mmCIF file of C-alpha atoms and ligand atoms in Angstrom:
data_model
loop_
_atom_site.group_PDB
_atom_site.id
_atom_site.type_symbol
_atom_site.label_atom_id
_atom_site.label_comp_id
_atom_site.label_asym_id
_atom_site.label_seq_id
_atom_site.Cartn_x
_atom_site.Cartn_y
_atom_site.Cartn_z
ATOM 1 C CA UNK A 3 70.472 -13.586 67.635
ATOM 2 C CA UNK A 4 69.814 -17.438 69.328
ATOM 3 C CA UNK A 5 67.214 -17.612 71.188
ATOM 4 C CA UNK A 6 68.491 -19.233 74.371
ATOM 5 C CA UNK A 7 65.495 -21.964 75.025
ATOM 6 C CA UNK A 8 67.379 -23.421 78.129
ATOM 7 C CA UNK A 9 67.738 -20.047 80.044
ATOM 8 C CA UNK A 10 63.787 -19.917 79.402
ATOM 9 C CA UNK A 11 63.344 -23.108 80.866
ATOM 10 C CA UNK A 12 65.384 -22.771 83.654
ATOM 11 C CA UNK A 13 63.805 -19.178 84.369
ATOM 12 C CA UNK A 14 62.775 -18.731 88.173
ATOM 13 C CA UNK A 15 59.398 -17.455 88.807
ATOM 14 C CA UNK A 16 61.029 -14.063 90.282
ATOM 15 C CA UNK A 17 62.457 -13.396 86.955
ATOM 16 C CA UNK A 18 59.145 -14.018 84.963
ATOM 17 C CA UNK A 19 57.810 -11.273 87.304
ATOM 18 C CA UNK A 20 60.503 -8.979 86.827
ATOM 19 C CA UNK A 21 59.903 -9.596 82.946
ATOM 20 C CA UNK A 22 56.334 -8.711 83.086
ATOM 21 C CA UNK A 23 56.701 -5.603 85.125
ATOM 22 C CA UNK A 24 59.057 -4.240 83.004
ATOM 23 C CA UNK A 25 56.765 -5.134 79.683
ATOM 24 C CA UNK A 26 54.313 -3.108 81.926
ATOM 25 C CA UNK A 27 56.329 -0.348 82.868
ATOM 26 C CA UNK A 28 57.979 0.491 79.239
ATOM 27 C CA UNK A 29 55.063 2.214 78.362
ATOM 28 C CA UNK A 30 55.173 4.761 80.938
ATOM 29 C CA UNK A 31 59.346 4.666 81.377
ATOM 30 C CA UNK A 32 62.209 4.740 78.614
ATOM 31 C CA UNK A 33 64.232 2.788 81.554
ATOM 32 C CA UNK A 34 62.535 1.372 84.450
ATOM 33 C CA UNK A 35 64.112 2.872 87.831
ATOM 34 C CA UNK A 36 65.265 0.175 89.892
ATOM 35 C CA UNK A 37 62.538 1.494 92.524
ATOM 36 C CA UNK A 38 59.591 1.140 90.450
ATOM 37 C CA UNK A 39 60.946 -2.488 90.115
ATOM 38 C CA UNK A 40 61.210 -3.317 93.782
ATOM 39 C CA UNK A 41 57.621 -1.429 94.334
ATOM 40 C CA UNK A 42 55.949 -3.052 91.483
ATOM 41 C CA UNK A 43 57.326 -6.651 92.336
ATOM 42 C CA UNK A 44 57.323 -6.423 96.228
ATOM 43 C CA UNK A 45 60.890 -8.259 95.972
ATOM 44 C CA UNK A 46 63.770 -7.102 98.565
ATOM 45 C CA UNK A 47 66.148 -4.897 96.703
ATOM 46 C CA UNK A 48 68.701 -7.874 96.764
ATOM 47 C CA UNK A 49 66.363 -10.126 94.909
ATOM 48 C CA UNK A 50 65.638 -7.689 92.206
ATOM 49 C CA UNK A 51 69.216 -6.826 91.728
ATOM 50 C CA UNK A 52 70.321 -10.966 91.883
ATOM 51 C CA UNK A 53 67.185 -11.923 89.122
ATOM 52 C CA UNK A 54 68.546 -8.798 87.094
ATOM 53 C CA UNK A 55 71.982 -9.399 86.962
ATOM 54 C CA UNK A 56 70.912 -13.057 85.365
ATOM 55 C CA UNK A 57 68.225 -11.480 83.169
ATOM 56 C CA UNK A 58 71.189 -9.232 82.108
ATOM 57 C CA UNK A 59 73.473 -12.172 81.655
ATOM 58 C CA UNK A 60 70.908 -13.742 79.316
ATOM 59 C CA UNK A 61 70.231 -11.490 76.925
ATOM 60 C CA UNK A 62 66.782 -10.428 78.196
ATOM 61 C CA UNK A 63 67.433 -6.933 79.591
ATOM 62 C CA UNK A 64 69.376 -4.230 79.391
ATOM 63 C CA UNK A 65 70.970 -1.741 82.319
ATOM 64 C CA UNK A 66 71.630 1.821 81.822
ATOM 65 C CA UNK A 67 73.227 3.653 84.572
ATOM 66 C CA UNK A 68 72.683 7.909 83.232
ATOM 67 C CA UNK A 69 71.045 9.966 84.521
ATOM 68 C CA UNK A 70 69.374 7.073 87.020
ATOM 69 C CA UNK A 71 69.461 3.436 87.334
ATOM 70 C CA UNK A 72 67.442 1.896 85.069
ATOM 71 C CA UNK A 73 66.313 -1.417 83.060
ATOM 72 C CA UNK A 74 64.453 -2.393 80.086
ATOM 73 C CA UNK A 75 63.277 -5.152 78.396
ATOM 74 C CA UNK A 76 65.063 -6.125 75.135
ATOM 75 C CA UNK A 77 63.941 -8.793 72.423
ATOM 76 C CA UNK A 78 65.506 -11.305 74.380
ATOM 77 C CA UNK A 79 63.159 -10.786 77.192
ATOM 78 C CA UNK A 80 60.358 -10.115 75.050
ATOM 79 C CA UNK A 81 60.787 -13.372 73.813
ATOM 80 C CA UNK A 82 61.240 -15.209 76.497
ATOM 81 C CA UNK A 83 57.720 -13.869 77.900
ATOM 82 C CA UNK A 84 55.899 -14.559 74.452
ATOM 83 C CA UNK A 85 57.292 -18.404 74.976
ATOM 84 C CA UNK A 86 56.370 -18.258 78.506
ATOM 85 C CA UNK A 87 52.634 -16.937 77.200
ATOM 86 C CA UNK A 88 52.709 -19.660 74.427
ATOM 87 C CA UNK A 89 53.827 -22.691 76.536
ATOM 88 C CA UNK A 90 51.457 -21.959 79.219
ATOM 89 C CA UNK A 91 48.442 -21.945 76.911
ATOM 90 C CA UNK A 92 49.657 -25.383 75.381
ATOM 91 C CA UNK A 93 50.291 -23.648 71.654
ATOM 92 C CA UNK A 94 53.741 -25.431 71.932
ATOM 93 C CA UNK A 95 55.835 -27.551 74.070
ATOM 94 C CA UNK A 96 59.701 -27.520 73.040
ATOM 95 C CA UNK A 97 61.422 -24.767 70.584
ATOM 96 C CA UNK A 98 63.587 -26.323 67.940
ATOM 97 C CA UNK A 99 66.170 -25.091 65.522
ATOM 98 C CA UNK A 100 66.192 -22.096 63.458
ATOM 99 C CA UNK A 101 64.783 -22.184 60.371
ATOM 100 C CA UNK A 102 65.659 -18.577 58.779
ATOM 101 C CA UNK A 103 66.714 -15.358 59.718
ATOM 102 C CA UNK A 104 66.079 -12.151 57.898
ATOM 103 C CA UNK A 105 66.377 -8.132 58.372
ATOM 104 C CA UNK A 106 62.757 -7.984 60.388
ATOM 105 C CA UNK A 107 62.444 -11.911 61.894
ATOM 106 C CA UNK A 108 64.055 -15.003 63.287
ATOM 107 C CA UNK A 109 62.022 -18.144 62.634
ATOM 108 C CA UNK A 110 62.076 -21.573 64.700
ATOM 109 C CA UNK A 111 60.690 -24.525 64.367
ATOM 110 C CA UNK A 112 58.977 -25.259 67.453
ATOM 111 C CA UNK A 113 56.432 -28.566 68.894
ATOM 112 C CA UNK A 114 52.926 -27.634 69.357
ATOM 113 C CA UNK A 115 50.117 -30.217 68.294
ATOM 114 C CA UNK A 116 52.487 -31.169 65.767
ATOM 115 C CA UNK A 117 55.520 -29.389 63.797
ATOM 116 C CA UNK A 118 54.921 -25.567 63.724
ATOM 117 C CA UNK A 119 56.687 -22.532 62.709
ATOM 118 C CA UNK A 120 57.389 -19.706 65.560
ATOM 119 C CA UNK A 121 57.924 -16.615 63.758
ATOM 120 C CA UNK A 122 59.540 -13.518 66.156
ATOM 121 C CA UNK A 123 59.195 -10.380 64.558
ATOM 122 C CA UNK A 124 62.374 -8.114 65.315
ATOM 123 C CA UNK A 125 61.122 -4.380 63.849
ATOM 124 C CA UNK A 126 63.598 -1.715 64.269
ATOM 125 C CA UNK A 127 65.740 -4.415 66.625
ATOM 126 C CA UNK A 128 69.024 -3.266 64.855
ATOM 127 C CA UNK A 129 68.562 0.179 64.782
ATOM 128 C CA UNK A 130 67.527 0.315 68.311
ATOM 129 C CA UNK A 131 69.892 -1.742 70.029
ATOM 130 C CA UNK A 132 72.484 0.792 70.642
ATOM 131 C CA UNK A 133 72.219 2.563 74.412
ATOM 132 C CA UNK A 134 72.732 5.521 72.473
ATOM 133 C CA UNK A 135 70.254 5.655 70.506
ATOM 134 C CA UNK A 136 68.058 3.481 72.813
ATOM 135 C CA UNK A 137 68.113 6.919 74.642
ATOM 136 C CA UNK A 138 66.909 9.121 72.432
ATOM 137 C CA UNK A 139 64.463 7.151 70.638
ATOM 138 C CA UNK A 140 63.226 5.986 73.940
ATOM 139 C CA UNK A 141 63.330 9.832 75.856
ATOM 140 C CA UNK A 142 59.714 9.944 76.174
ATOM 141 C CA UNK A 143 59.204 6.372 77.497
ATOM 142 C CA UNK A 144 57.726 5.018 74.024
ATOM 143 C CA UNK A 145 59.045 1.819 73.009
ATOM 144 C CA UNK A 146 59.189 1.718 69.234
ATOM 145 C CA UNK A 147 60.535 -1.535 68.452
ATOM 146 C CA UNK A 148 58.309 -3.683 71.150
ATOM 147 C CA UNK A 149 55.438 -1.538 69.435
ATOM 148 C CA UNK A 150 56.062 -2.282 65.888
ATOM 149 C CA UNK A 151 57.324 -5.948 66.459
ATOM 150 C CA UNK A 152 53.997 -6.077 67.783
ATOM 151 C CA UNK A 153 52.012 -4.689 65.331
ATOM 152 C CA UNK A 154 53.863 -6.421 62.775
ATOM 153 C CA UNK A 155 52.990 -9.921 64.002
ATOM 154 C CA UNK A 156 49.345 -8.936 64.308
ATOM 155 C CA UNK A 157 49.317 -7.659 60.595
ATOM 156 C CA UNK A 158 50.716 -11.075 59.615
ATOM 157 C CA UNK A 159 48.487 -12.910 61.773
ATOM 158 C CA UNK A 160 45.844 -11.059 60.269
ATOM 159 C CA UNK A 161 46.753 -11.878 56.906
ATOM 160 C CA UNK A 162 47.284 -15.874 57.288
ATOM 161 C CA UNK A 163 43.371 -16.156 58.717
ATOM 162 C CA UNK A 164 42.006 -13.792 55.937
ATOM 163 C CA UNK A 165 43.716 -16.162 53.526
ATOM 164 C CA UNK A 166 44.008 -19.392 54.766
ATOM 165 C CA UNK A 167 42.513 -21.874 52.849
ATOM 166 C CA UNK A 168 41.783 -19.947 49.694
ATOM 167 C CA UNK A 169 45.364 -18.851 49.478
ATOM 168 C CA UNK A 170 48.148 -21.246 49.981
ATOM 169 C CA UNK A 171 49.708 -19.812 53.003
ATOM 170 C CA UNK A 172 50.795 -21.293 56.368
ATOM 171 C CA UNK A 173 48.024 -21.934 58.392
ATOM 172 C CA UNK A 174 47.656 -19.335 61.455
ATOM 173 C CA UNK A 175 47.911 -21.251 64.938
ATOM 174 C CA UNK A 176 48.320 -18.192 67.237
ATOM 175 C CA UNK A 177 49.573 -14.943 67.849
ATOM 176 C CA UNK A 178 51.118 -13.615 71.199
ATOM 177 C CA UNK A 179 53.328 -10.352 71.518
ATOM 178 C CA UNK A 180 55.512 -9.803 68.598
ATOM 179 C CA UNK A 181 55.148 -13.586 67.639
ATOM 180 C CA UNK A 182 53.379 -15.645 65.225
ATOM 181 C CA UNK A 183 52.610 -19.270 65.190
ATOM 182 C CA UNK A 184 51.991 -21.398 62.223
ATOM 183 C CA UNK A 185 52.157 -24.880 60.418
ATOM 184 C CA UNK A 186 55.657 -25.815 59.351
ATOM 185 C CA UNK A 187 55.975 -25.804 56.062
ATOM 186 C CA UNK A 188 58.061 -28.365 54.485
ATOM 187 C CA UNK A 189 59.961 -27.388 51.818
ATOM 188 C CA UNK A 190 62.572 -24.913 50.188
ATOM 189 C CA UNK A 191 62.319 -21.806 49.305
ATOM 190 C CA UNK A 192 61.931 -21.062 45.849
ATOM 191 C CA UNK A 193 65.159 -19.747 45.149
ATOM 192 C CA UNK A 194 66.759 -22.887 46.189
ATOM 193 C CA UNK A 195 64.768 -25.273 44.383
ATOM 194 C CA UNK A 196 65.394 -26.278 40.678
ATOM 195 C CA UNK A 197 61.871 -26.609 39.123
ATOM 196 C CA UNK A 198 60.769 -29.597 36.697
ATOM 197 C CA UNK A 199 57.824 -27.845 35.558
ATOM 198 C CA UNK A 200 58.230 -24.288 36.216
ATOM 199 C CA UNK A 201 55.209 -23.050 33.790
ATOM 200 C CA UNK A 202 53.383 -24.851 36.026
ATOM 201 C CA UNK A 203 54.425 -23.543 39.388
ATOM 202 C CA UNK A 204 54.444 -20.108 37.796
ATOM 203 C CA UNK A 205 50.367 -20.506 37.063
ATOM 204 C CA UNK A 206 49.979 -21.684 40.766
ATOM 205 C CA UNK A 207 52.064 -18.794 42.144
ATOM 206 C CA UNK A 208 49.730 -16.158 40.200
ATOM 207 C CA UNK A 209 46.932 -17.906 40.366
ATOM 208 C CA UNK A 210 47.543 -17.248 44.054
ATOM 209 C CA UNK A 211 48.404 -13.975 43.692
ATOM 210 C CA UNK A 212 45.253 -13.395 42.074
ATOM 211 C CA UNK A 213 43.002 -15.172 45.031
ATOM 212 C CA UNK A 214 44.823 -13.216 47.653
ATOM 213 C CA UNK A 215 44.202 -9.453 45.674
ATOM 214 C CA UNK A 216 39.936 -11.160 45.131
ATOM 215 C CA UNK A 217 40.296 -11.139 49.237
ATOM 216 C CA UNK A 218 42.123 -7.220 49.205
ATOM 217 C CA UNK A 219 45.226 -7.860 49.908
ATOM 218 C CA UNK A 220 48.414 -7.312 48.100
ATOM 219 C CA UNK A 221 51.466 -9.117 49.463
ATOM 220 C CA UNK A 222 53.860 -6.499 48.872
ATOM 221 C CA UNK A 223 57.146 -8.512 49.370
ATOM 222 C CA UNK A 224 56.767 -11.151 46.869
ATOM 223 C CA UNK A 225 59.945 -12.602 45.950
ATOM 224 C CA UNK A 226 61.644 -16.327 45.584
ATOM 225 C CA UNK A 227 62.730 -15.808 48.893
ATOM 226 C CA UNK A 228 59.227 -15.628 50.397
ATOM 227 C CA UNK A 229 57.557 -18.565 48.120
ATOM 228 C CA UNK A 230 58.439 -22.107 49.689
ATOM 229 C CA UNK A 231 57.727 -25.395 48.143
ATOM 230 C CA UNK A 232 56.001 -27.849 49.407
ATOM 231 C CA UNK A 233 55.191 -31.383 47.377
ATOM 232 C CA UNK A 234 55.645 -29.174 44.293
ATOM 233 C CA UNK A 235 52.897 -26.782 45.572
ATOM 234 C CA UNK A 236 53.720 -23.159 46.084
ATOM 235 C CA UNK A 237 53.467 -21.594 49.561
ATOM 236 C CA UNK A 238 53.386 -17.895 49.838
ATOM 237 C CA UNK A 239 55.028 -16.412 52.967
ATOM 238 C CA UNK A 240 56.257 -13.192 55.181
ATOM 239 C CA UNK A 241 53.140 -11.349 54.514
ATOM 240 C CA UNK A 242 53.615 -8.511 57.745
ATOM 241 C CA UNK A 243 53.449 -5.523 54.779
ATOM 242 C CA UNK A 244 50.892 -6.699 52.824
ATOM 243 C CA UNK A 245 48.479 -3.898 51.610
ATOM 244 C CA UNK A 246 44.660 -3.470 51.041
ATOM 245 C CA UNK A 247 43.823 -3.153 47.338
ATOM 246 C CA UNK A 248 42.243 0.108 48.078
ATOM 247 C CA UNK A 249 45.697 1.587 49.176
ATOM 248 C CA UNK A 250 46.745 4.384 46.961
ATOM 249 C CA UNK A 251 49.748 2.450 46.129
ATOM 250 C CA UNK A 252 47.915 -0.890 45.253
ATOM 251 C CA UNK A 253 48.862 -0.797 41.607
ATOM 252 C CA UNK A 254 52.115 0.074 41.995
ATOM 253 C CA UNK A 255 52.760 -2.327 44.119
ATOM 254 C CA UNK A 256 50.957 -5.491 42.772
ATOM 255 C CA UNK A 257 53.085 -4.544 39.259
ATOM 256 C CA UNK A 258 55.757 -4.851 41.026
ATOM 257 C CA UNK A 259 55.052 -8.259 42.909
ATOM 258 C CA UNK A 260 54.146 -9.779 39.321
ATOM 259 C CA UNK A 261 57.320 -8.112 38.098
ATOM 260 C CA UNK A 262 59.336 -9.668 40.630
ATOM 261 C CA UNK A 263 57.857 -13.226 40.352
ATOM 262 C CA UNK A 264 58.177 -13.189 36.240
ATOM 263 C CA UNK A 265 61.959 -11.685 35.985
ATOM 264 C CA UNK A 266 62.771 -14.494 37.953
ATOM 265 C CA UNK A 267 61.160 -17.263 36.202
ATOM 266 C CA UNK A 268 62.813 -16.074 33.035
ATOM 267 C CA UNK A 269 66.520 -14.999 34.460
ATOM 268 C CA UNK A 270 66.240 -19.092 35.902
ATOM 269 C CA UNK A 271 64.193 -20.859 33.605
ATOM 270 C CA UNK A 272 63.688 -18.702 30.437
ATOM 271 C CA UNK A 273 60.214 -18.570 30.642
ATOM 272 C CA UNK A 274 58.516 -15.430 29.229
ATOM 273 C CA UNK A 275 55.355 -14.444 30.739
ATOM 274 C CA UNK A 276 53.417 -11.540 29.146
ATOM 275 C CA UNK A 277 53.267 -9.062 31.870
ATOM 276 C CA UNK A 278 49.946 -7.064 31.128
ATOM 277 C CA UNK A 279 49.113 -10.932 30.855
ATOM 278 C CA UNK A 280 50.031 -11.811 34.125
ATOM 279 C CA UNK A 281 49.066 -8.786 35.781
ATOM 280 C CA UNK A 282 45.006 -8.616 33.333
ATOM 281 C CA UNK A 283 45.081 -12.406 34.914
ATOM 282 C CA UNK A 284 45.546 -11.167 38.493
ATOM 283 C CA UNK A 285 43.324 -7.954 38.704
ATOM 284 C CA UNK A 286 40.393 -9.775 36.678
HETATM 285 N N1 ATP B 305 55.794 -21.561 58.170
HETATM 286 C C1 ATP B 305 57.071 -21.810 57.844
HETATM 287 N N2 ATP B 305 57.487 -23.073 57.657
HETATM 288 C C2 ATP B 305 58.769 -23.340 57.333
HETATM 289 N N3 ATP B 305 59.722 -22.405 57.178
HETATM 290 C C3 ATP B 305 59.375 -21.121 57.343
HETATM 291 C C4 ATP B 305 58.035 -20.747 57.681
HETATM 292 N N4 ATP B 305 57.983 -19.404 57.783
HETATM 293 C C5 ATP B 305 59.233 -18.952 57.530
HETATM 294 N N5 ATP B 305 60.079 -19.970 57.255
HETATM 295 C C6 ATP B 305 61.518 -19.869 56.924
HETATM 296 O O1 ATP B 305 62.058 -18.734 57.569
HETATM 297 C C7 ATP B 305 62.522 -17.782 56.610
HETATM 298 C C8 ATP B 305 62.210 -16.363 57.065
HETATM 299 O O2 ATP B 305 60.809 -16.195 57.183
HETATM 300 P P1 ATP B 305 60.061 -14.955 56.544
HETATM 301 O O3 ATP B 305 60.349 -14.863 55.106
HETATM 302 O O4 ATP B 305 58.634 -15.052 56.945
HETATM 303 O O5 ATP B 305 60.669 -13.747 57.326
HETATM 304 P P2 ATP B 305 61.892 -12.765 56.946
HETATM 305 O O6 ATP B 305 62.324 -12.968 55.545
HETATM 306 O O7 ATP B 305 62.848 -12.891 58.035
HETATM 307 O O8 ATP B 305 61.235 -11.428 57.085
HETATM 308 P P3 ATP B 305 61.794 -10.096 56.474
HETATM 309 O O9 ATP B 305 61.274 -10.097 55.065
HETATM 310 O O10 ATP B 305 61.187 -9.087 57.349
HETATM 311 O O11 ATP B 305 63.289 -10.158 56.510
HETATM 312 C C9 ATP B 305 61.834 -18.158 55.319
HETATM 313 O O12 ATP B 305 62.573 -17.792 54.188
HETATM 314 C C10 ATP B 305 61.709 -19.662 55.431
HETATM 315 O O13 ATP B 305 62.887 -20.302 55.024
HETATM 316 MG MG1 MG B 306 61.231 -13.428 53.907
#
């Protein structure tokens, strides 16, 4: 899903509103009624109905007519209001193109001081998107996937400052909503890259692994596809599930992270790594 920067630019103050009340309303309504709109923005009914038929339009809410008539927010909008949030406070200037897409996230490069990242976390955005199930999930007025996008960006965010330096992670710029801001990194991701000394990058990657589990935290996703490289240094990213290394499942799943980083480096580049090694040189 695009985010549509030049709808956000072009975005007129009543919609903003209209974007903020319904953020503010979602926790109390599944859909907004139209009059809790027009009370809570002081607009005349045609205004509200004009801005939502463009906020419709645009991706940025959604209208359900049964059993009343009423809106909600949708990642679009959500996004649009982090942006808004994130522009006003100077983090960044311009959004640029997209740098990666996966199940939970859509990633842009974006202008702040410099080059930076804008990660939008999209929990549960699938799953949620129908009307249908939008309904039931939604019955009691929660809003599960504003809630967990949420959450998940703060449990990144909180991640990249526990780690940053020691670990070689993206450093954290900001955090707003159900995004996260960090340095662009520039590089490819593992999986694309052919290595010239992959022994080398192997060490770095668990010597990494090993910094991040000294601090208590297990990554929990590590894969090729969430290591880039930059200037033949390893960076390790996507690190929303990360665990404490008191979690019941800590062993389990550090095993598995070294697991995951080794069977690759030998499937690519035949390189066997002892893994009580690997995982003795990790725990310490
Ligand atoms: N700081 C960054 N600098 C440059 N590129 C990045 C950065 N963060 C993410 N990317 C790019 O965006 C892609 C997706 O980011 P990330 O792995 O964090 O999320 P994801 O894979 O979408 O999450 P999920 O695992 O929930 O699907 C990465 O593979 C990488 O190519
Ligand atoms: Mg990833």
């Amino acid at each position: 899903m695009a985010i549509s920067a030049e709808h956000i630019r072009t975005l007129h103050k009543y919609e903003k509103t209209i974007l903020s009340v319904l953020e503010r309303q979602m926790s109390r309504y599944a859909w907004v009624p139209l009059e809790q709109l027009i009370t809570s923005t002081g607009f005349a009914e045609s205004d509200v109905n004009y801005r939502l038929a463009r906020l419709i339009e645009w991706g940025m809410v959604r209208f359900n007519p049964v059993p009343y008539d009423g809106y909600a927010l949708v990642f679009g909008g959500y996004d649009t209001l982090a942006l808004a949030s994130l522009t006003r406070k100077g983090t960044i200037s311009a959004l640029g193109v997209q740098l990666g897409e996966g199940k939970e996230s859509v990633v842009y490069e974006a202008l702040g001081l410099g080059p930076v990242a804008i990660k939008f976390h999209r929990v549960g955005g699938r799953s949620f998107n129908s009307a249908r199930v939008n309904r039931e999930y939604m019955a009691d007025g929660h809003c599960p996937w504003l809630v967990a996008s949420k959450l998940s960006a703060e449990r990144e965010y909180k991640a990249l400052v526990a780690l940053h330096p020691k670990v070689s992670v993206p450093l954290p710029i900001a955090q707003n909503r159900h995004t996260v801001v960090m340095s662009l990194i520039q590089g490819a991701n593992l999986n694309r890259c052919i290595l010239e000394a992959p022994a080398a990058v192997l060490d770095d990657i668990l010597e990494n692994v090993r910094i991040a589990y000294k601090e208590g935290m297990i990554h929990s996703d590590l894969s090729e596809y969430n290591i880039l490289m930059e200037d033949g240094k390893c960076v390790l990213i996507d690190w929303p599930q990360w665990i404490d290394t008191a979690h019941p499942n800590a062993e389990v799943t550090l095993n598995r992270d070294i697991d995951n980083i080794l069977t690759y480096f030998k499937r690519k580049y035949q390189l066997s790594y002892d893994r009580e090694d690997a995982i003795q040189c990790v725990t310490g």
